[in-house]
Amino acid sequence: MKKPKQIFILTASIGTGHSQAARAIAEAINLLHPEDSVRVLDFVSRSVWSMDHMIKDTYLNMIRLFPDVYDNLYASSRNSQFGRLSQNLLSLTFKKKMRRLAEALRPDALIFTHPFPAGAADSLKKSGDLTIPLLGVITDFDIHQLWIDPHLDGFCVATEELKAMLAGYSISSEKIHVTGIPVRKAFCEEGKKERQPEKGTVLIMGGGLGLGKVIDNIKLLDPVEEISKFIVITGQNIALYEEIASLSATLRHPVELHSYTNKVAEIMSRSELLVTKPGALTCTEAMTINLPMVLINTLPGQERANAAYMANLGCARWIKRIQLAETVRQILTDAALRNSMIEACDCSHPDSARKVVELLYTMMPK
């Protein structure tokens, strides 16, 4: 009898998109290879005194408090000496932790949906301390220096443009595979249905961490008569949930309020329009369900690339806050515009998680 394979997907709880992609891949492995074992692990330590937790907190606080500083750091570290130095320092920081993890887990393969564990594993592969297949899954519509790990066995990217961009960093094009960004089965199933949204229902999201000026967006949109109802998902931001719960009594439109929920696919299918910051996973999930988007409150760094990509496809409008009310009104009242945005969503890869799994299994011994 063949020994079951042990596969681990390493992510990092810096935002929720990386974790959602990891869960989508794990779901596909369970479906396609139920005889094997798969687990999703958060590479970021829970200890507030650990180096990785401090890096996470610094990143989140910089985005919230000093977005322009982060934007400049992100831009200056792309394909530069500074970026390569940052990558090397992070890889060395996490290398010992990755070695301990690999020795304890004894995996048959590792998948990465975040560059921190990927860089550490790449360093171990280079030194010969890891010999198993290593697969990186890039969950944005941009390539950053932190993902340039030449000793990984494969990379999964969202588009042909990203494949060319990654190859421009001297990564062999044979290692780079266009799979799309993995989304969970629930979104694929909803995407196959003939969607019948509730007329005038606007879904407002701020990502899994509830970031962005969600309260301000609701207040700007409340006077729009064409809106019949708000659905708001606050993610893990409990303070935001409580604030909106208090605010809802003063609004002209009813509010259906959710915190962190596993029913996002069903909620998206009921909505006529999504207003959100452009996290790549959220945008890809919306595309899979054929849900038009208005992108606002773009976080610095990779979200600008995400927003530009979606706007160029035509499935989203990328706007400034002052344009929000009028843009939403226009989309809700113009059926032809709405339908063209829905049709532009067909560029998504609903079978992306399956493609990632199929690629991984070609890398492992039979």
CSV table of C-alpha atoms in Angstrom, one decimal:
chain,number,residue,atom,x,y,z
A,1,MET,CA,0.0,0.0,0.0
A,2,LYS,CA,1.3,3.4,-1.0
A,3,LYS,CA,2.3,5.6,1.9
A,4,PRO,CA,0.1,8.8,2.2
A,5,LYS,CA,1.9,12.0,1.3
A,6,GLN,CA,2.3,14.7,3.9
A,7,ILE,CA,1.8,18.2,2.4
A,8,PHE,CA,2.0,21.5,4.3
A,9,ILE,CA,0.9,24.9,3.1
A,10,LEU,CA,2.7,27.7,4.8
A,11,THR,CA,1.1,31.1,4.9
A,12,ALA,CA,1.4,34.2,7.1
A,13,SER,CA,-1.4,36.0,8.9
A,14,ILE,CA,-0.5,39.4,7.5
A,15,GLY,CA,-3.8,40.1,5.9
A,16,THR,CA,-6.1,37.2,5.1
A,17,GLY,CA,-5.7,36.8,1.4
A,18,HIS,CA,-2.6,34.6,1.7
A,19,SER,CA,-4.5,32.4,4.2
A,20,GLN,CA,-7.6,32.2,2.0
A,21,ALA,CA,-5.5,31.0,-0.9
A,22,ALA,CA,-3.9,28.4,1.3
A,23,ARG,CA,-7.3,27.1,2.3
A,24,ALA,CA,-8.4,26.9,-1.3
A,25,ILE,CA,-5.4,24.8,-2.2
A,26,ALA,CA,-5.9,22.5,0.8
A,27,GLU,CA,-9.5,22.1,-0.1
A,28,ALA,CA,-8.5,21.1,-3.6
A,29,ILE,CA,-5.9,18.5,-2.3
A,30,ASN,CA,-8.6,17.0,-0.1
A,31,LEU,CA,-10.9,16.7,-3.1
A,32,LEU,CA,-8.4,15.4,-5.6
A,33,HIS,CA,-6.2,13.3,-3.3
A,34,PRO,CA,-8.2,12.3,-0.2
A,35,GLU,CA,-5.7,9.6,0.6
A,36,ASP,CA,-3.0,12.2,1.4
A,37,SER,CA,-2.7,14.6,4.3
A,38,VAL,CA,-2.6,18.4,4.0
A,39,ARG,CA,-2.4,21.1,6.7
A,40,VAL,CA,-2.3,24.9,6.5
A,41,LEU,CA,0.2,26.4,8.9
A,42,ASP,CA,0.6,30.1,9.9
A,43,PHE,CA,4.4,30.8,9.7
A,44,VAL,CA,4.0,33.9,12.0
A,45,SER,CA,4.5,33.1,15.6
A,46,ARG,CA,1.8,33.8,18.1
A,47,SER,CA,4.4,35.2,20.6
A,48,VAL,CA,4.3,39.0,20.6
A,49,TRP,CA,8.0,39.0,21.3
A,50,SER,CA,9.0,36.9,18.3
A,51,MET,CA,10.8,38.6,15.4
A,52,ASP,CA,8.2,37.5,12.8
A,53,HIS,CA,5.4,38.9,15.0
A,54,MET,CA,7.2,42.2,15.4
A,55,ILE,CA,7.7,42.4,11.6
A,56,LYS,CA,4.0,41.7,11.1
A,57,ASP,CA,3.0,44.4,13.6
A,58,THR,CA,5.4,46.9,12.1
A,59,TYR,CA,4.0,46.2,8.6
A,60,LEU,CA,0.3,46.7,9.7
A,61,ASN,CA,1.1,49.8,11.7
A,62,MET,CA,3.0,51.3,8.9
A,63,ILE,CA,0.1,50.8,6.5
A,64,ARG,CA,-2.4,52.3,9.0
A,65,LEU,CA,-0.3,55.2,10.2
A,66,PHE,CA,2.4,56.0,7.6
A,67,PRO,CA,1.0,54.7,4.2
A,68,ASP,CA,3.2,57.0,2.1
A,69,VAL,CA,6.3,55.8,3.9
A,70,TYR,CA,5.3,52.2,3.2
A,71,ASP,CA,4.5,53.0,-0.4
A,72,ASN,CA,8.0,54.5,-0.9
A,73,LEU,CA,9.6,51.5,0.7
A,74,TYR,CA,7.6,49.1,-1.4
A,75,ALA,CA,8.6,50.9,-4.6
A,76,SER,CA,12.2,51.3,-3.7
A,77,SER,CA,12.6,47.6,-2.8
A,78,ARG,CA,11.3,46.3,-6.1
A,79,ASN,CA,14.2,44.9,-8.3
A,80,SER,CA,16.8,46.9,-6.4
A,81,GLN,CA,19.9,46.4,-4.3
A,82,PHE,CA,17.8,47.5,-1.3
A,83,GLY,CA,15.1,44.9,-2.1
A,84,ARG,CA,17.7,42.1,-2.4
A,85,LEU,CA,19.3,43.1,0.9
A,86,SER,CA,15.8,43.1,2.6
A,87,GLN,CA,15.1,39.7,1.1
A,88,ASN,CA,18.4,38.2,2.3
A,89,LEU,CA,17.9,39.6,5.8
A,90,LEU,CA,14.4,38.1,6.0
A,91,SER,CA,15.5,34.8,4.7
A,92,LEU,CA,18.3,34.6,7.3
A,93,THR,CA,15.9,35.7,10.0
A,94,PHE,CA,13.5,32.8,9.3
A,95,LYS,CA,15.9,30.1,8.1
A,96,LYS,CA,16.4,28.5,11.5
A,97,LYS,CA,12.7,28.4,12.2
A,98,MET,CA,12.1,26.8,8.8
A,99,ARG,CA,14.7,24.2,9.4
A,100,ARG,CA,13.1,23.2,12.8
A,101,LEU,CA,9.7,23.1,11.2
A,102,ALA,CA,10.9,20.8,8.3
A,103,GLU,CA,12.7,18.5,10.8
A,104,ALA,CA,9.6,18.2,12.9
A,105,LEU,CA,7.0,17.8,10.1
A,106,ARG,CA,9.0,15.7,7.7
A,107,PRO,CA,6.9,16.9,4.7
A,108,ASP,CA,6.8,15.4,1.2
A,109,ALA,CA,6.2,18.8,-0.3
A,110,LEU,CA,5.8,22.5,0.8
A,111,ILE,CA,3.6,25.1,-0.7
A,112,PHE,CA,3.9,28.8,0.2
A,113,THR,CA,1.3,31.5,-0.2
A,114,HIS,CA,3.5,34.2,1.5
A,115,PRO,CA,7.1,35.2,0.7
A,116,PHE,CA,8.5,35.0,4.3
A,117,PRO,CA,8.5,31.1,4.6
A,118,ALA,CA,9.2,30.8,0.9
A,119,GLY,CA,12.4,32.8,1.2
A,120,ALA,CA,13.6,30.8,4.2
A,121,ALA,CA,12.9,27.5,2.4
A,122,ASP,CA,14.7,28.7,-0.7
A,123,SER,CA,17.8,29.4,1.4
A,124,LEU,CA,17.7,25.8,2.8
A,125,LYS,CA,17.2,24.4,-0.6
A,126,LYS,CA,20.2,26.3,-1.8
A,127,SER,CA,22.4,24.8,1.0
A,128,GLY,CA,21.0,21.3,0.4
A,129,ASP,CA,19.2,21.1,3.7
A,130,LEU,CA,15.8,20.7,1.9
A,131,THR,CA,15.4,18.4,-1.1
A,132,ILE,CA,11.6,18.1,-1.3
A,133,PRO,CA,9.5,20.0,-3.9
A,134,LEU,CA,8.9,23.6,-3.0
A,135,LEU,CA,6.1,25.6,-4.7
A,136,GLY,CA,5.4,29.3,-4.4
A,137,VAL,CA,1.9,30.7,-5.1
A,138,ILE,CA,1.9,34.4,-5.6
A,139,THR,CA,-1.4,36.0,-4.5
A,140,ASP,CA,-1.2,39.4,-6.1
A,141,PHE,CA,-1.2,41.0,-9.5
A,142,ASP,CA,2.4,42.2,-9.0
A,143,ILE,CA,5.8,40.7,-8.5
A,144,HIS,CA,8.0,41.9,-5.6
A,145,GLN,CA,11.6,41.2,-4.9
A,146,LEU,CA,10.7,39.2,-1.8
A,147,TRP,CA,9.3,36.5,-4.1
A,148,ILE,CA,12.6,36.1,-6.1
A,149,ASP,CA,13.6,32.6,-4.8
A,150,PRO,CA,15.5,30.9,-7.6
A,151,HIS,CA,15.8,27.6,-5.8
A,152,LEU,CA,12.0,27.0,-5.5
A,153,ASP,CA,10.9,24.3,-7.9
A,154,GLY,CA,7.9,26.2,-9.2
A,155,PHE,CA,5.9,29.3,-9.1
A,156,CYS,CA,2.2,29.9,-9.7
A,157,VAL,CA,1.1,33.3,-10.9
A,158,ALA,CA,-2.1,35.0,-11.9
A,159,THR,CA,-1.4,36.2,-15.4
A,160,GLU,CA,0.8,35.8,-18.4
A,161,GLU,CA,2.1,39.3,-17.8
A,162,LEU,CA,3.2,38.3,-14.3
A,163,LYS,CA,5.0,35.3,-15.8
A,164,ALA,CA,7.0,37.5,-18.0
A,165,MET,CA,7.7,39.9,-15.1
A,166,LEU,CA,8.9,37.1,-12.9
A,167,ALA,CA,11.1,35.7,-15.7
A,168,GLY,CA,12.6,39.2,-15.9
A,169,TYR,CA,14.1,38.5,-12.5
A,170,SER,CA,16.1,35.6,-14.0
A,171,ILE,CA,13.7,32.9,-12.9
A,172,SER,CA,13.5,30.2,-15.5
A,173,SER,CA,10.2,30.5,-17.4
A,174,GLU,CA,9.9,26.7,-17.2
A,175,LYS,CA,9.3,27.1,-13.5
A,176,ILE,CA,6.6,29.7,-13.9
A,177,HIS,CA,3.0,28.5,-14.4
A,178,VAL,CA,-0.1,30.7,-15.0
A,179,THR,CA,-2.8,29.2,-12.7
A,180,GLY,CA,-4.7,32.2,-11.6
A,181,ILE,CA,-5.1,33.0,-7.9
A,182,PRO,CA,-6.6,30.1,-6.0
A,183,VAL,CA,-10.2,30.6,-4.6
A,184,ARG,CA,-12.3,28.2,-2.6
A,185,LYS,CA,-14.8,25.8,-4.1
A,186,ALA,CA,-17.8,27.8,-2.8
A,187,PHE,CA,-16.9,30.7,-5.1
A,188,CYS,CA,-16.5,28.4,-8.1
A,189,GLU,CA,-19.9,26.8,-7.4
A,190,GLU,CA,-21.7,30.2,-7.1
A,191,GLY,CA,-19.9,31.4,-10.2
A,192,LYS,CA,-21.5,28.6,-12.2
A,193,LYS,CA,-25.0,29.6,-11.2
A,194,GLU,CA,-27.1,32.2,-13.0
A,195,ARG,CA,-26.7,34.9,-10.5
A,196,GLN,CA,-29.9,36.8,-9.4
A,197,PRO,CA,-28.7,39.6,-7.1
A,198,GLU,CA,-31.0,41.6,-4.9
A,199,LYS,CA,-31.6,44.8,-6.8
A,200,GLY,CA,-29.8,47.8,-5.4
A,201,THR,CA,-27.8,45.7,-2.8
A,202,VAL,CA,-24.3,47.1,-2.3
A,203,LEU,CA,-21.7,44.9,-0.5
A,204,ILE,CA,-19.0,46.9,1.4
A,205,MET,CA,-15.9,45.2,2.5
A,206,GLY,CA,-12.5,46.1,4.0
A,207,GLY,CA,-10.7,42.8,3.6
A,208,GLY,CA,-10.3,40.3,6.4
A,209,LEU,CA,-8.8,42.9,8.7
A,210,GLY,CA,-11.6,45.4,8.1
A,211,LEU,CA,-9.2,48.1,6.8
A,212,GLY,CA,-10.0,51.1,4.7
A,213,LYS,CA,-12.5,53.9,5.6
A,214,VAL,CA,-15.5,51.7,5.7
A,215,ILE,CA,-17.6,54.1,7.9
A,216,ASP,CA,-16.8,57.0,5.6
A,217,ASN,CA,-17.9,55.0,2.5
A,218,ILE,CA,-21.2,54.0,4.1
A,219,LYS,CA,-21.9,57.7,5.0
A,220,LEU,CA,-21.0,58.8,1.5
A,221,LEU,CA,-23.3,56.2,-0.1
A,222,ASP,CA,-26.3,56.5,2.2
A,223,PRO,CA,-27.8,59.4,0.3
A,224,VAL,CA,-27.8,57.4,-3.0
A,225,GLU,CA,-31.5,56.6,-3.7
A,226,GLU,CA,-30.7,53.8,-6.1
A,227,ILE,CA,-29.3,51.7,-3.2
A,228,SER,CA,-31.8,49.5,-1.5
A,229,LYS,CA,-29.6,47.9,1.1
A,230,PHE,CA,-26.1,47.7,2.4
A,231,ILE,CA,-24.3,44.4,3.3
A,232,VAL,CA,-21.2,45.1,5.3
A,233,ILE,CA,-18.5,42.6,6.2
A,234,THR,CA,-16.0,43.9,8.8
A,235,GLY,CA,-13.7,40.8,9.0
A,236,GLN,CA,-11.7,40.6,12.2
A,237,ASN,CA,-12.2,44.2,13.1
A,238,ILE,CA,-14.6,44.0,16.0
A,239,ALA,CA,-14.4,47.7,16.8
A,240,LEU,CA,-15.6,48.5,13.3
A,241,TYR,CA,-18.4,46.0,13.6
A,242,GLU,CA,-19.6,47.7,16.8
A,243,GLU,CA,-19.3,51.1,15.3
A,244,ILE,CA,-21.4,50.2,12.2
A,245,ALA,CA,-24.0,48.4,14.4
A,246,SER,CA,-24.4,51.7,16.3
A,247,LEU,CA,-24.4,53.8,13.1
A,248,SER,CA,-27.0,51.6,11.3
A,249,ALA,CA,-29.9,53.1,13.3
A,250,THR,CA,-29.2,56.6,11.8
A,251,LEU,CA,-29.0,55.4,8.2
A,252,ARG,CA,-31.8,55.7,5.6
A,253,HIS,CA,-30.8,52.3,4.1
A,254,PRO,CA,-31.0,49.0,6.1
A,255,VAL,CA,-27.7,47.3,6.9
A,256,GLU,CA,-27.0,43.5,7.0
A,257,LEU,CA,-23.9,43.3,9.1
A,258,HIS,CA,-21.4,40.5,9.3
A,259,SER,CA,-18.0,40.1,11.1
A,260,TYR,CA,-15.6,37.4,9.9
A,261,THR,CA,-17.7,34.9,8.0
A,262,ASN,CA,-17.3,31.8,5.8
A,263,LYS,CA,-20.4,32.8,3.8
A,264,VAL,CA,-18.7,35.4,1.6
A,265,ALA,CA,-19.5,33.5,-1.6
A,266,GLU,CA,-23.2,33.4,-0.9
A,267,ILE,CA,-23.2,37.0,0.2
A,268,MET,CA,-21.4,38.1,-3.0
A,269,SER,CA,-23.9,36.2,-5.1
A,270,ARG,CA,-26.8,38.2,-3.5
A,271,SER,CA,-25.1,41.6,-4.1
A,272,GLU,CA,-25.4,43.8,-7.2
A,273,LEU,CA,-22.2,45.7,-6.6
A,274,LEU,CA,-19.1,45.4,-4.4
A,275,VAL,CA,-17.3,48.4,-2.9
A,276,THR,CA,-13.9,47.3,-1.5
A,277,LYS,CA,-10.2,48.0,-1.2
A,278,PRO,CA,-8.5,46.0,-3.9
A,279,GLY,CA,-7.1,43.0,-2.1
A,280,ALA,CA,-6.2,40.4,-4.8
A,281,LEU,CA,-8.1,37.5,-3.2
A,282,THR,CA,-11.3,39.6,-2.7
A,283,CYS,CA,-11.1,40.8,-6.3
A,284,THR,CA,-10.5,37.3,-7.6
A,285,GLU,CA,-13.4,35.9,-5.6
A,286,ALA,CA,-15.7,38.7,-7.0
A,287,MET,CA,-14.6,38.0,-10.5
A,288,THR,CA,-15.3,34.3,-10.1
A,289,ILE,CA,-18.9,35.2,-9.0
A,290,ASN,CA,-19.2,37.8,-11.8
A,291,LEU,CA,-19.7,40.6,-9.4
A,292,PRO,CA,-18.8,44.2,-10.6
A,293,MET,CA,-16.5,46.2,-8.3
A,294,VAL,CA,-15.8,49.7,-7.2
A,295,LEU,CA,-12.3,49.9,-5.8
A,296,ILE,CA,-11.5,52.5,-3.2
A,297,ASN,CA,-9.2,53.0,-0.2
A,298,THR,CA,-6.3,51.4,-2.0
A,299,LEU,CA,-3.6,50.4,0.5
A,300,PRO,CA,0.0,51.3,-0.5
A,301,GLY,CA,2.1,48.8,-2.3
A,302,GLN,CA,0.7,45.8,-4.2
A,303,GLU,CA,-2.9,46.9,-4.0
A,304,ARG,CA,-2.3,49.7,-6.6
A,305,ALA,CA,-1.2,47.0,-9.1
A,306,ASN,CA,-4.3,44.9,-8.2
A,307,ALA,CA,-6.6,47.9,-8.7
A,308,ALA,CA,-4.9,48.9,-12.0
A,309,TYR,CA,-5.3,45.3,-13.3
A,310,MET,CA,-9.0,45.0,-12.4
A,311,ALA,CA,-9.7,48.5,-13.9
A,312,ASN,CA,-7.9,47.6,-17.1
A,313,LEU,CA,-10.0,44.4,-17.5
A,314,GLY,CA,-13.1,46.5,-17.2
A,315,CYS,CA,-14.7,44.5,-14.3
A,316,ALA,CA,-14.0,47.3,-11.8
A,317,ARG,CA,-13.9,51.1,-11.5
A,318,TRP,CA,-10.9,52.4,-9.5
A,319,ILE,CA,-11.8,55.7,-8.0
A,320,LYS,CA,-11.1,58.4,-5.5
A,321,ARG,CA,-13.5,58.9,-2.5
A,322,ILE,CA,-15.0,62.0,-3.9
A,323,GLN,CA,-16.2,59.9,-6.9
A,324,LEU,CA,-17.8,57.2,-4.9
A,325,ALA,CA,-21.5,58.1,-4.7
A,326,GLU,CA,-21.7,59.1,-8.3
A,327,THR,CA,-19.9,56.0,-9.6
A,328,VAL,CA,-22.1,53.7,-7.6
A,329,ARG,CA,-25.2,55.5,-8.8
A,330,GLN,CA,-24.1,55.3,-12.4
A,331,ILE,CA,-23.4,51.5,-12.2
A,332,LEU,CA,-26.7,50.8,-10.5
A,333,THR,CA,-28.7,52.7,-13.0
A,334,ASP,CA,-26.9,51.7,-16.2
A,335,ALA,CA,-27.7,48.1,-17.1
A,336,ALA,CA,-25.4,48.1,-20.1
A,337,LEU,CA,-22.5,49.3,-18.1
A,338,ARG,CA,-23.2,46.7,-15.4
A,339,ASN,CA,-23.4,43.9,-17.9
A,340,SER,CA,-20.2,44.9,-19.6
A,341,MET,CA,-18.5,44.8,-16.2
A,342,ILE,CA,-20.0,41.4,-15.5
A,343,GLU,CA,-18.7,40.1,-18.9
A,344,ALA,CA,-15.2,41.4,-18.1
A,345,CYS,CA,-15.1,39.1,-15.1
A,346,ASP,CA,-14.8,36.1,-17.4
A,347,CYS,CA,-11.0,36.5,-17.4
A,348,SER,CA,-10.8,34.8,-14.0
A,349,HIS,CA,-9.5,31.2,-13.5
A,350,PRO,CA,-12.2,29.4,-11.5
A,351,ASP,CA,-10.1,26.2,-11.5
A,352,SER,CA,-7.0,27.8,-10.2
A,353,ALA,CA,-6.7,25.8,-7.0
A,354,ARG,CA,-7.0,22.6,-9.0
A,355,LYS,CA,-4.2,23.7,-11.4
A,356,VAL,CA,-1.9,24.4,-8.4
A,357,VAL,CA,-2.5,20.9,-7.0
A,358,GLU,CA,-2.0,19.2,-10.3
A,359,LEU,CA,1.3,21.0,-10.8
A,360,LEU,CA,2.4,20.1,-7.3
A,361,TYR,CA,1.8,16.4,-7.9
A,362,THR,CA,3.9,16.4,-11.1
A,363,MET,CA,6.8,17.5,-8.9
A,364,MET,CA,6.5,14.7,-6.3
A,365,PRO,CA,7.6,11.1,-6.8
A,366,LYS,CA,4.8,8.7,-7.7
